[in-house]
Structures are given as C-alpha cells and as structure tokens.
mmCIF file of C-alpha atoms in Angstrom:
data_model
loop_
_atom_site.group_PDB
_atom_site.id
_atom_site.type_symbol
_atom_site.label_atom_id
_atom_site.label_comp_id
_atom_site.label_asym_id
_atom_site.label_seq_id
_atom_site.Cartn_x
_atom_site.Cartn_y
_atom_site.Cartn_z
ATOM 1 C CA UNK A 21 -232.913 -30.042 6.057
ATOM 2 C CA UNK A 22 -234.726 -28.431 8.786
ATOM 3 C CA UNK A 23 -233.322 -28.546 11.970
ATOM 4 C CA UNK A 24 -234.264 -26.835 14.855
ATOM 5 C CA UNK A 25 -231.270 -26.412 17.734
ATOM 6 C CA UNK A 26 -232.939 -25.211 21.137
ATOM 7 C CA UNK A 27 -231.160 -22.270 22.742
ATOM 8 C CA UNK A 28 -229.197 -23.683 25.765
ATOM 9 C CA UNK A 29 -230.022 -27.084 24.775
ATOM 10 C CA UNK A 30 -228.729 -29.966 27.844
ATOM 11 C CA UNK A 31 -228.676 -33.286 27.166
ATOM 12 C CA UNK A 32 -230.137 -35.053 30.235
ATOM 13 C CA UNK A 33 -229.167 -38.445 29.972
ATOM 14 C CA UNK A 34 -225.976 -40.358 28.664
ATOM 15 C CA UNK A 35 -226.187 -42.556 25.886
ATOM 16 C CA UNK A 36 -226.555 -45.435 27.983
ATOM 17 C CA UNK A 37 -228.949 -44.178 30.373
ATOM 18 C CA UNK A 38 -231.126 -42.823 27.186
ATOM 19 C CA UNK A 39 -231.331 -46.531 25.827
ATOM 20 C CA UNK A 40 -232.474 -47.906 29.001
ATOM 21 C CA UNK A 41 -235.151 -44.764 29.645
ATOM 22 C CA UNK A 42 -236.458 -45.669 25.694
ATOM 23 C CA UNK A 43 -236.720 -49.394 26.795
ATOM 24 C CA UNK A 44 -238.431 -48.228 30.192
ATOM 25 C CA UNK A 45 -240.912 -45.960 28.493
ATOM 26 C CA UNK A 46 -241.993 -48.243 26.063
ATOM 27 C CA UNK A 47 -242.843 -50.785 28.436
ATOM 28 C CA UNK A 48 -244.552 -48.496 31.194
ATOM 29 C CA UNK A 49 -246.344 -46.603 28.763
ATOM 30 C CA UNK A 50 -247.794 -49.746 26.190
ATOM 31 C CA UNK A 51 -248.990 -51.390 29.838
ATOM 32 C CA UNK A 52 -250.759 -48.814 30.960
ATOM 33 C CA UNK A 53 -252.450 -48.226 27.779
ATOM 34 C CA UNK A 54 -253.547 -51.771 27.656
ATOM 35 C CA UNK A 55 -255.031 -51.710 31.012
ATOM 36 C CA UNK A 56 -256.921 -48.418 30.199
ATOM 37 C CA UNK A 57 -258.229 -49.067 26.818
ATOM 38 C CA UNK A 58 -258.886 -53.199 27.642
ATOM 39 C CA UNK A 59 -256.031 -53.845 24.897
ATOM 40 C CA UNK A 60 -254.518 -57.334 23.854
ATOM 41 C CA UNK A 61 -250.756 -57.496 22.515
ATOM 42 C CA UNK A 62 -250.863 -59.000 18.928
ATOM 43 C CA UNK A 63 -247.791 -59.758 16.027
ATOM 44 C CA UNK A 64 -248.445 -57.618 12.928
ATOM 45 C CA UNK A 65 -247.354 -57.553 9.432
ATOM 46 C CA UNK A 66 -244.278 -55.739 8.045
ATOM 47 C CA UNK A 67 -245.572 -55.816 4.878
ATOM 48 C CA UNK A 68 -248.893 -56.722 3.181
ATOM 49 C CA UNK A 69 -250.137 -57.865 -0.362
ATOM 50 C CA UNK A 70 -250.277 -54.647 -2.461
ATOM 51 C CA UNK A 71 -253.668 -55.922 -4.223
ATOM 52 C CA UNK A 72 -254.985 -56.293 -0.708
ATOM 53 C CA UNK A 73 -256.106 -52.911 -0.076
ATOM 54 C CA UNK A 74 -254.812 -53.442 3.808
ATOM 55 C CA UNK A 75 -252.114 -50.568 3.238
ATOM 56 C CA UNK A 76 -252.650 -47.165 4.024
ATOM 57 C CA UNK A 77 -252.399 -44.627 1.336
ATOM 58 C CA UNK A 78 -251.871 -42.023 3.619
ATOM 59 C CA UNK A 79 -252.215 -38.421 1.687
ATOM 60 C CA UNK A 80 -252.293 -40.306 -1.590
ATOM 61 C CA UNK A 81 -249.143 -39.117 -2.746
ATOM 62 C CA UNK A 82 -246.574 -41.167 -0.595
ATOM 63 C CA UNK A 83 -245.011 -44.245 -2.661
ATOM 64 C CA UNK A 84 -245.006 -47.353 -0.555
ATOM 65 C CA UNK A 85 -241.675 -49.343 -0.464
ATOM 66 C CA UNK A 86 -242.582 -52.653 -2.631
ATOM 67 C CA UNK A 87 -240.704 -55.544 -3.538
ATOM 68 C CA UNK A 88 -241.237 -58.987 -5.362
ATOM 69 C CA UNK A 89 -241.319 -62.103 -3.894
ATOM 70 C CA UNK A 90 -238.960 -65.362 -5.434
ATOM 71 C CA UNK A 91 -241.228 -67.904 -6.611
ATOM 72 C CA UNK A 92 -244.362 -65.993 -6.189
ATOM 73 C CA UNK A 93 -246.525 -63.730 -8.019
ATOM 74 C CA UNK A 94 -247.272 -61.586 -4.819
ATOM 75 C CA UNK A 95 -246.073 -58.014 -4.978
ATOM 76 C CA UNK A 96 -245.715 -56.859 -1.122
ATOM 77 C CA UNK A 97 -245.645 -53.570 0.087
ATOM 78 C CA UNK A 98 -243.987 -52.469 3.104
ATOM 79 C CA UNK A 99 -246.975 -50.864 5.407
ATOM 80 C CA UNK A 100 -247.292 -47.428 5.730
ATOM 81 C CA UNK A 101 -249.584 -47.987 8.728
ATOM 82 C CA UNK A 102 -251.897 -51.018 10.407
ATOM 83 C CA UNK A 103 -255.302 -48.830 10.280
ATOM 84 C CA UNK A 104 -257.137 -51.617 7.885
ATOM 85 C CA UNK A 105 -255.028 -54.540 9.302
ATOM 86 C CA UNK A 106 -256.214 -54.382 12.501
ATOM 87 C CA UNK A 107 -259.499 -53.872 11.729
ATOM 88 C CA UNK A 108 -259.524 -57.058 9.963
ATOM 89 C CA UNK A 109 -257.587 -58.775 12.507
ATOM 90 C CA UNK A 110 -259.940 -58.109 15.033
ATOM 91 C CA UNK A 111 -262.604 -59.691 12.924
ATOM 92 C CA UNK A 112 -260.581 -62.758 12.332
ATOM 93 C CA UNK A 113 -259.633 -62.936 16.138
ATOM 94 C CA UNK A 114 -263.153 -62.905 17.139
ATOM 95 C CA UNK A 115 -262.727 -59.929 19.716
ATOM 96 C CA UNK A 116 -265.752 -58.485 20.953
ATOM 97 C CA UNK A 117 -267.320 -54.573 22.003
ATOM 98 C CA UNK A 118 -265.046 -52.980 24.523
ATOM 99 C CA UNK A 119 -262.017 -55.201 23.655
ATOM 100 C CA UNK A 120 -259.244 -54.282 21.298
ATOM 101 C CA UNK A 121 -255.296 -55.239 20.165
ATOM 102 C CA UNK A 122 -252.302 -52.859 19.949
ATOM 103 C CA UNK A 123 -249.055 -53.910 18.472
ATOM 104 C CA UNK A 124 -245.597 -52.612 17.064
ATOM 105 C CA UNK A 125 -245.927 -50.692 13.753
ATOM 106 C CA UNK A 126 -242.732 -50.119 11.836
ATOM 107 C CA UNK A 127 -242.682 -48.502 8.732
ATOM 108 C CA UNK A 128 -240.554 -46.440 5.876
ATOM 109 C CA UNK A 129 -241.688 -42.970 4.822
ATOM 110 C CA UNK A 130 -239.455 -42.468 1.527
ATOM 111 C CA UNK A 131 -241.312 -39.738 0.435
ATOM 112 C CA UNK A 132 -241.487 -37.959 3.756
ATOM 113 C CA UNK A 133 -240.249 -34.329 2.414
ATOM 114 C CA UNK A 134 -240.218 -32.560 6.134
ATOM 115 C CA UNK A 135 -237.084 -34.470 7.690
ATOM 116 C CA UNK A 136 -236.631 -32.265 10.669
ATOM 117 C CA UNK A 137 -236.651 -32.944 14.396
ATOM 118 C CA UNK A 138 -239.702 -35.080 14.326
ATOM 119 C CA UNK A 139 -239.746 -36.556 10.996
ATOM 120 C CA UNK A 140 -237.729 -39.766 10.217
ATOM 121 C CA UNK A 141 -237.569 -41.771 7.184
ATOM 122 C CA UNK A 142 -238.463 -44.290 9.714
ATOM 123 C CA UNK A 143 -241.833 -44.638 11.577
ATOM 124 C CA UNK A 144 -242.091 -46.509 14.748
ATOM 125 C CA UNK A 145 -245.660 -46.368 16.703
ATOM 126 C CA UNK A 146 -247.800 -48.382 18.623
ATOM 127 C CA UNK A 147 -250.727 -48.935 16.340
ATOM 128 C CA UNK A 148 -254.296 -49.869 18.533
ATOM 129 C CA UNK A 149 -257.547 -50.791 17.859
ATOM 130 C CA UNK A 150 -260.766 -51.598 19.404
ATOM 131 C CA UNK A 151 -264.191 -52.686 18.846
ATOM 132 C CA UNK A 152 -267.248 -50.725 19.659
ATOM 133 C CA UNK A 153 -270.751 -50.341 19.603
ATOM 134 C CA UNK A 154 -273.032 -48.214 17.199
ATOM 135 C CA UNK A 155 -273.922 -46.225 20.192
ATOM 136 C CA UNK A 156 -270.418 -45.454 20.592
ATOM 137 C CA UNK A 157 -269.938 -43.586 17.497
ATOM 138 C CA UNK A 158 -269.963 -40.018 19.102
ATOM 139 C CA UNK A 159 -267.684 -37.379 20.310
ATOM 140 C CA UNK A 160 -268.382 -38.079 23.674
ATOM 141 C CA UNK A 161 -266.550 -41.648 23.300
ATOM 142 C CA UNK A 162 -264.238 -40.196 21.455
ATOM 143 C CA UNK A 163 -263.228 -37.520 23.775
ATOM 144 C CA UNK A 164 -263.331 -40.111 26.716
ATOM 145 C CA UNK A 165 -260.725 -42.109 24.748
ATOM 146 C CA UNK A 166 -258.152 -39.276 24.232
ATOM 147 C CA UNK A 167 -258.231 -38.691 27.728
ATOM 148 C CA UNK A 168 -257.648 -42.231 28.641
ATOM 149 C CA UNK A 169 -254.586 -42.166 26.489
ATOM 150 C CA UNK A 170 -253.186 -38.588 27.716
ATOM 151 C CA UNK A 171 -253.494 -40.210 31.346
ATOM 152 C CA UNK A 172 -251.269 -43.389 30.267
ATOM 153 C CA UNK A 173 -248.671 -40.459 28.786
ATOM 154 C CA UNK A 174 -248.699 -38.395 32.118
ATOM 155 C CA UNK A 175 -248.410 -41.473 34.070
ATOM 156 C CA UNK A 176 -245.572 -42.947 32.314
ATOM 157 C CA UNK A 177 -243.722 -39.282 32.846
ATOM 158 C CA UNK A 178 -244.442 -39.138 36.347
ATOM 159 C CA UNK A 179 -242.733 -42.908 36.819
ATOM 160 C CA UNK A 180 -239.761 -42.146 34.451
ATOM 161 C CA UNK A 181 -239.094 -38.943 36.538
ATOM 162 C CA UNK A 182 -238.897 -40.517 39.842
ATOM 163 C CA UNK A 183 -236.419 -43.373 38.168
ATOM 164 C CA UNK A 184 -234.474 -40.387 36.796
ATOM 165 C CA UNK A 185 -234.792 -37.396 38.824
ATOM 166 C CA UNK A 186 -232.658 -35.483 36.200
ATOM 167 C CA UNK A 187 -235.949 -35.440 34.082
ATOM 168 C CA UNK A 188 -238.040 -33.581 36.280
ATOM 169 C CA UNK A 189 -236.323 -30.961 34.405
ATOM 170 C CA UNK A 190 -238.714 -31.795 31.365
ATOM 171 C CA UNK A 191 -242.059 -29.891 31.511
ATOM 172 C CA UNK A 192 -244.950 -31.784 32.905
ATOM 173 C CA UNK A 193 -247.510 -32.345 30.588
ATOM 174 C CA UNK A 194 -250.894 -31.316 31.209
ATOM 175 C CA UNK A 195 -253.258 -33.753 31.891
ATOM 176 C CA UNK A 196 -256.332 -31.732 30.854
ATOM 177 C CA UNK A 197 -257.443 -32.232 27.256
ATOM 178 C CA UNK A 198 -258.678 -29.095 25.269
ATOM 179 C CA UNK A 199 -261.159 -30.109 22.547
ATOM 180 C CA UNK A 200 -261.256 -27.737 19.538
ATOM 181 C CA UNK A 201 -262.224 -28.709 16.017
ATOM 182 C CA UNK A 202 -260.215 -27.511 12.755
ATOM 183 C CA UNK A 203 -262.875 -25.425 11.611
ATOM 184 C CA UNK A 204 -262.721 -23.587 14.786
ATOM 185 C CA UNK A 205 -258.865 -23.147 14.752
ATOM 186 C CA UNK A 206 -259.661 -21.824 10.925
ATOM 187 C CA UNK A 207 -262.231 -19.250 12.536
ATOM 188 C CA UNK A 208 -259.728 -18.326 15.295
ATOM 189 C CA UNK A 209 -256.921 -17.789 13.151
ATOM 190 C CA UNK A 210 -257.757 -17.344 9.722
ATOM 191 C CA UNK A 211 -254.507 -15.508 8.635
ATOM 192 C CA UNK A 212 -252.273 -18.177 10.240
ATOM 193 C CA UNK A 213 -251.406 -21.484 8.268
ATOM 194 C CA UNK A 214 -252.273 -24.504 9.810
ATOM 195 C CA UNK A 215 -249.003 -25.250 11.511
ATOM 196 C CA UNK A 216 -249.000 -22.065 12.799
ATOM 197 C CA UNK A 217 -252.898 -22.068 14.509
ATOM 198 C CA UNK A 218 -251.750 -25.248 15.874
ATOM 199 C CA UNK A 219 -248.875 -23.836 17.706
ATOM 200 C CA UNK A 220 -250.770 -20.378 18.530
ATOM 201 C CA UNK A 221 -253.558 -22.684 19.917
ATOM 202 C CA UNK A 222 -251.202 -24.806 22.218
ATOM 203 C CA UNK A 223 -249.399 -21.719 23.787
ATOM 204 C CA UNK A 224 -252.571 -21.117 25.645
ATOM 205 C CA UNK A 225 -253.759 -25.035 26.028
ATOM 206 C CA UNK A 226 -250.963 -26.939 26.498
ATOM 207 C CA UNK A 227 -252.537 -30.487 25.741
ATOM 208 C CA UNK A 228 -255.136 -30.544 22.969
ATOM 209 C CA UNK A 229 -256.901 -32.844 20.578
ATOM 210 C CA UNK A 230 -257.866 -31.283 17.119
ATOM 211 C CA UNK A 231 -260.977 -32.480 15.670
ATOM 212 C CA UNK A 232 -262.174 -33.115 12.498
ATOM 213 C CA UNK A 233 -259.330 -33.537 10.220
ATOM 214 C CA UNK A 234 -259.764 -34.861 6.479
ATOM 215 C CA UNK A 235 -262.675 -32.909 5.249
ATOM 216 C CA UNK A 236 -262.337 -29.378 3.669
ATOM 217 C CA UNK A 237 -262.361 -26.272 5.795
ATOM 218 C CA UNK A 238 -263.783 -22.870 4.621
ATOM 219 C CA UNK A 239 -261.161 -21.942 2.262
ATOM 220 C CA UNK A 240 -261.688 -25.428 0.439
ATOM 221 C CA UNK A 241 -258.899 -27.385 1.827
ATOM 222 C CA UNK A 242 -258.216 -29.945 4.613
ATOM 223 C CA UNK A 243 -256.475 -29.003 7.991
ATOM 224 C CA UNK A 244 -254.389 -31.746 7.068
ATOM 225 C CA UNK A 245 -254.374 -35.035 4.902
ATOM 226 C CA UNK A 246 -256.605 -38.194 5.900
ATOM 227 C CA UNK A 247 -257.099 -41.287 4.031
ATOM 228 C CA UNK A 248 -260.824 -41.546 3.010
ATOM 229 C CA UNK A 249 -261.465 -45.416 4.176
ATOM 230 C CA UNK A 250 -260.098 -45.706 7.699
ATOM 231 C CA UNK A 251 -260.988 -42.659 9.928
ATOM 232 C CA UNK A 252 -264.500 -41.092 10.060
ATOM 233 C CA UNK A 253 -263.554 -37.339 9.348
ATOM 234 C CA UNK A 254 -266.328 -36.226 11.785
ATOM 235 C CA UNK A 255 -265.317 -38.214 14.697
ATOM 236 C CA UNK A 256 -260.795 -38.143 14.571
ATOM 237 C CA UNK A 257 -258.337 -36.164 15.470
ATOM 238 C CA UNK A 258 -254.773 -35.608 16.700
ATOM 239 C CA UNK A 259 -253.137 -35.637 20.148
ATOM 240 C CA UNK A 260 -250.701 -32.541 20.735
ATOM 241 C CA UNK A 261 -248.970 -31.115 23.415
ATOM 242 C CA UNK A 262 -247.234 -27.571 23.536
ATOM 243 C CA UNK A 263 -244.812 -28.030 26.314
ATOM 244 C CA UNK A 264 -241.560 -29.747 24.950
ATOM 245 C CA UNK A 265 -238.306 -28.712 24.139
ATOM 246 C CA UNK A 266 -239.037 -27.572 20.728
ATOM 247 C CA UNK A 267 -241.436 -25.243 21.888
ATOM 248 C CA UNK A 268 -244.206 -25.824 19.484
ATOM 249 C CA UNK A 269 -246.792 -27.996 18.371
ATOM 250 C CA UNK A 270 -245.994 -31.840 19.307
ATOM 251 C CA UNK A 271 -247.992 -34.350 17.471
ATOM 252 C CA UNK A 272 -248.355 -37.333 19.532
ATOM 253 C CA UNK A 273 -250.963 -39.325 18.015
ATOM 254 C CA UNK A 274 -253.599 -39.443 15.223
ATOM 255 C CA UNK A 275 -256.562 -41.230 15.831
ATOM 256 C CA UNK A 276 -260.287 -41.669 15.863
ATOM 257 C CA UNK A 277 -263.590 -43.331 15.226
ATOM 258 C CA UNK A 278 -263.374 -45.803 12.072
ATOM 259 C CA UNK A 279 -265.540 -45.517 8.894
ATOM 260 C CA UNK A 280 -268.623 -46.965 8.912
ATOM 261 C CA UNK A 281 -270.176 -48.389 5.307
ATOM 262 C CA UNK A 282 -271.956 -44.921 5.179
ATOM 263 C CA UNK A 283 -269.003 -42.469 5.822
ATOM 264 C CA UNK A 284 -266.726 -44.513 3.962
ATOM 265 C CA UNK A 285 -269.195 -44.310 1.105
ATOM 266 C CA UNK A 286 -269.335 -40.652 1.619
ATOM 267 C CA UNK A 287 -265.500 -39.827 2.056
ATOM 268 C CA UNK A 288 -264.694 -42.098 -1.110
ATOM 269 C CA UNK A 289 -266.446 -40.001 -3.136
ATOM 270 C CA UNK A 290 -265.123 -36.894 -1.703
ATOM 271 C CA UNK A 291 -261.566 -37.858 -2.044
ATOM 272 C CA UNK A 292 -262.021 -39.228 -5.623
ATOM 273 C CA UNK A 293 -261.026 -42.464 -4.871
ATOM 274 C CA UNK A 294 -264.194 -44.632 -5.823
ATOM 275 C CA UNK A 295 -261.376 -47.344 -7.674
ATOM 276 C CA UNK A 296 -260.940 -48.502 -4.016
ATOM 277 C CA UNK A 297 -264.680 -49.944 -3.889
ATOM 278 C CA UNK A 298 -263.776 -53.140 -5.836
ATOM 279 C CA UNK A 299 -260.624 -53.646 -3.305
ATOM 280 C CA UNK A 300 -261.480 -56.620 -0.839
ATOM 281 C CA UNK A 301 -260.845 -55.071 2.140
ATOM 282 C CA UNK A 302 -263.491 -52.256 0.678
ATOM 283 C CA UNK A 303 -266.036 -54.481 -0.416
ATOM 284 C CA UNK A 304 -266.130 -56.226 3.241
ATOM 285 C CA UNK A 305 -266.447 -52.898 5.006
ATOM 286 C CA UNK A 306 -269.220 -51.556 2.732
ATOM 287 C CA UNK A 307 -271.155 -54.788 2.908
ATOM 288 C CA UNK A 308 -271.067 -54.296 6.854
ATOM 289 C CA UNK A 309 -268.786 -57.410 7.224
ATOM 290 C CA UNK A 310 -266.428 -55.447 9.609
ATOM 291 C CA UNK A 311 -267.048 -54.453 13.266
ATOM 292 C CA UNK A 312 -267.386 -50.918 14.171
ATOM 293 C CA UNK A 313 -263.876 -49.862 15.448
ATOM 294 C CA UNK A 314 -261.802 -46.962 17.302
ATOM 295 C CA UNK A 315 -258.165 -46.836 16.833
ATOM 296 C CA UNK A 316 -255.198 -44.906 16.326
ATOM 297 C CA UNK A 317 -251.314 -44.964 16.086
ATOM 298 C CA UNK A 318 -248.693 -43.339 19.170
ATOM 299 C CA UNK A 319 -245.549 -42.404 17.973
ATOM 300 C CA UNK A 320 -243.188 -44.366 19.955
ATOM 301 C CA UNK A 321 -239.885 -42.316 19.234
ATOM 302 C CA UNK A 322 -242.046 -39.327 19.456
ATOM 303 C CA UNK A 323 -243.249 -40.448 23.332
ATOM 304 C CA UNK A 324 -239.768 -41.123 24.034
ATOM 305 C CA UNK A 325 -238.237 -38.005 22.603
ATOM 306 C CA UNK A 326 -240.821 -35.907 24.577
ATOM 307 C CA UNK A 327 -240.605 -37.891 28.208
ATOM 308 C CA UNK A 328 -236.705 -37.915 27.839
ATOM 309 C CA UNK A 329 -236.311 -33.971 26.687
ATOM 310 C CA UNK A 330 -234.780 -34.566 23.841
ATOM 311 C CA UNK A 331 -234.661 -32.266 20.694
ATOM 312 C CA UNK A 332 -234.398 -34.459 17.951
ATOM 313 C CA UNK A 333 -236.127 -37.831 17.361
ATOM 314 C CA UNK A 334 -232.562 -39.019 15.899
ATOM 315 C CA UNK A 335 -231.362 -39.242 19.483
ATOM 316 C CA UNK A 336 -233.803 -41.828 20.219
ATOM 317 C CA UNK A 337 -233.701 -43.743 17.356
ATOM 318 C CA UNK A 338 -231.339 -45.233 14.605
ATOM 319 C CA UNK A 339 -232.211 -43.859 11.086
ATOM 320 C CA UNK A 340 -230.380 -41.907 7.899
ATOM 321 C CA UNK A 341 -229.817 -38.119 7.970
ATOM 322 C CA UNK A 342 -227.868 -35.760 5.662
ATOM 323 C CA UNK A 343 -224.460 -34.554 6.803
ATOM 324 C CA UNK A 344 -225.221 -30.961 7.728
ATOM 325 C CA UNK A 345 -227.821 -32.121 9.870
ATOM 326 C CA UNK A 346 -225.161 -34.267 11.771
ATOM 327 C CA UNK A 347 -222.761 -31.434 11.828
ATOM 328 C CA UNK A 348 -225.408 -29.001 13.256
ATOM 329 C CA UNK A 349 -226.793 -31.324 16.031
ATOM 330 C CA UNK A 350 -222.906 -32.543 16.946
ATOM 331 C CA UNK A 351 -221.991 -28.940 17.307
ATOM 332 C CA UNK A 352 -224.830 -28.491 19.646
ATOM 333 C CA UNK A 353 -224.251 -31.403 21.917
ATOM 334 C CA UNK A 354 -227.328 -33.645 20.391
ATOM 335 C CA UNK A 355 -226.265 -37.366 20.033
ATOM 336 C CA UNK A 356 -227.805 -38.870 17.181
ATOM 337 C CA UNK A 357 -228.224 -42.733 17.191
#
C-alpha cells in the first residue's frame, strides 16, 4: 500500500469530535450546494440491473460487484456511480431546465489498485445532476457551475472553522478558481506524468479545474480515463485543490456537461464501445429522449478529510486496510476508523 505520512502530523479533533464534525460538514455542504445549484434531494439505488446500461463503466476495466436475486431472472450490479441513473431520473420526475437533484452514492471499487491516503475500496459521494438548455452547453456555463461548487466548499469551511477553532490551522481553500485544459498542462509540463502535471500546476494555482478529460492528448493517451457515455469530453473536468495536509493534488470532484446524441455517438466510436448502442439507456439518449444535463460527483469522505485536516481517508470512513497501513498510521497518530 502507498500510505504517505505527513511530517509532524497532528490530529486536530478527538474521535468523538471527528464524528460530530463529519456529520456537520455533510449537512452544511449539501444544503449550501442545493441552494446554489437549485437541487432537490432524492433517493437513489445501491444497485441496478446489469443489462440496463445504467451502471458506470468507469475506465472500462473495473469489475462491478454483482449478484443474483432469489426467485428472479435479474442480475444486479452495485453501482459504480450514478451518472446515467440521474439523467434518467430527471426525465422520470419531470424536472425542468435550471432544476436538478442530488443524492448519496455509495459504491464498492474492488479493483481499486491505488489504495492510499485518498483511495479506498469504499466510495461515498454526493451525486448531482441538473437539466440545462442547449445554449448552456458551453465552457462558460461549466465554469460558472464550478465556481458555485467551490463557493459551497469554502462557505462550509468557514462555518466549520468557526465552530471548531482548532481547525483554523487547516489551510484555507482558495475561492478563486484557475481553469486549465489537460492539453495546456501537457504543453506546460511535457516531461512530467499526469499526476505530476497536476501537482506542479497546483503549487501556483491552489484551486483549479482541469478541463477536457477523456479524449487523447498529443501523446495519444487521455489525461485520465472517462467513460464515453456520460461526460462530454470537451466540456468536463476535475475540481482540485493544492492546499491540504498531503501537499499534493487533491481531487474533490469529477463533473461536466453530459453528452448529447452527437457527442455520445462520436465518443462511443472513439472508445471502441459501439456495442453499447443497443443498451436501453443508450438508445434513449441517441434518440434524443433524455434531457440535456450537467452533473458530477463530489467526494463526501474526501471533503471531510480536507476540511478536518486529516491525513488519511480512513480517518473519516470505515473501510478495509492492510496491516502495514494500519501499523504505520497508528505509529503516526493517524486514527483509522
């Protein structure tokens, strides 16, 4: 496992106060997010029918956790994200442009190969989705939404630090967002790896939105993996911050304007996923039967970790870790739940 132990790490909250603060952060943030983006809370599935096409294929290699159901022909899969389900839900609920939904998403990533300070087998995030008009499918609208989300994060930090003064030692998240494309990063830092490019940029621009993720760069590879059937690769990105306990690139959200029939048609072909065209969800989208939307996921444990000054995601969520990680964290005063 790849656990990083920050120098002179100090746990700013007791276990009891940590639990109280986690609950408070989640309540504060989701209320602020809902107000800024005009979102309504809804219930969401933990699993979906395997053959519906609703599950997220992520990078195309991660195996979803599946199971059969007694006395049923359905084969179920635990969701890997709710990107497609949310869009279908907006249609079913009769939402209109400018209004959206948010929900809790809980997933199991059994093929996560980077278990470390930020990555766990257990994933929890706020999934949100909002109906937009055709004229909103622009970079400017995307940027405006990103700035609203960063505002919600910073407002939450201000409140939690007022309630727990000891958290004022946690670096303030910069409200000003710097926007950069993955292609620009490649040109700026051609000799660095993808993650090293992000870290280098965040040293100067402490809150950034890295755009254009999924399509190939000049070297023939994407900046990072994105499924071809939810984000429009030209209108998406990651919200990242650089001021954190780990002193690196801290990704909080993956989001974007979603594919319309034209962009999904192109991206399915680019990704070699034309077989998905026959799935029920994909047929609806290609036929123009689903609303145009913007949406994304915001890590719940990651946000708590960031705002509470924690060094390991295991301090704010219960998961499974190897003994070496547990031992190293214990010796450094990092309390794994």
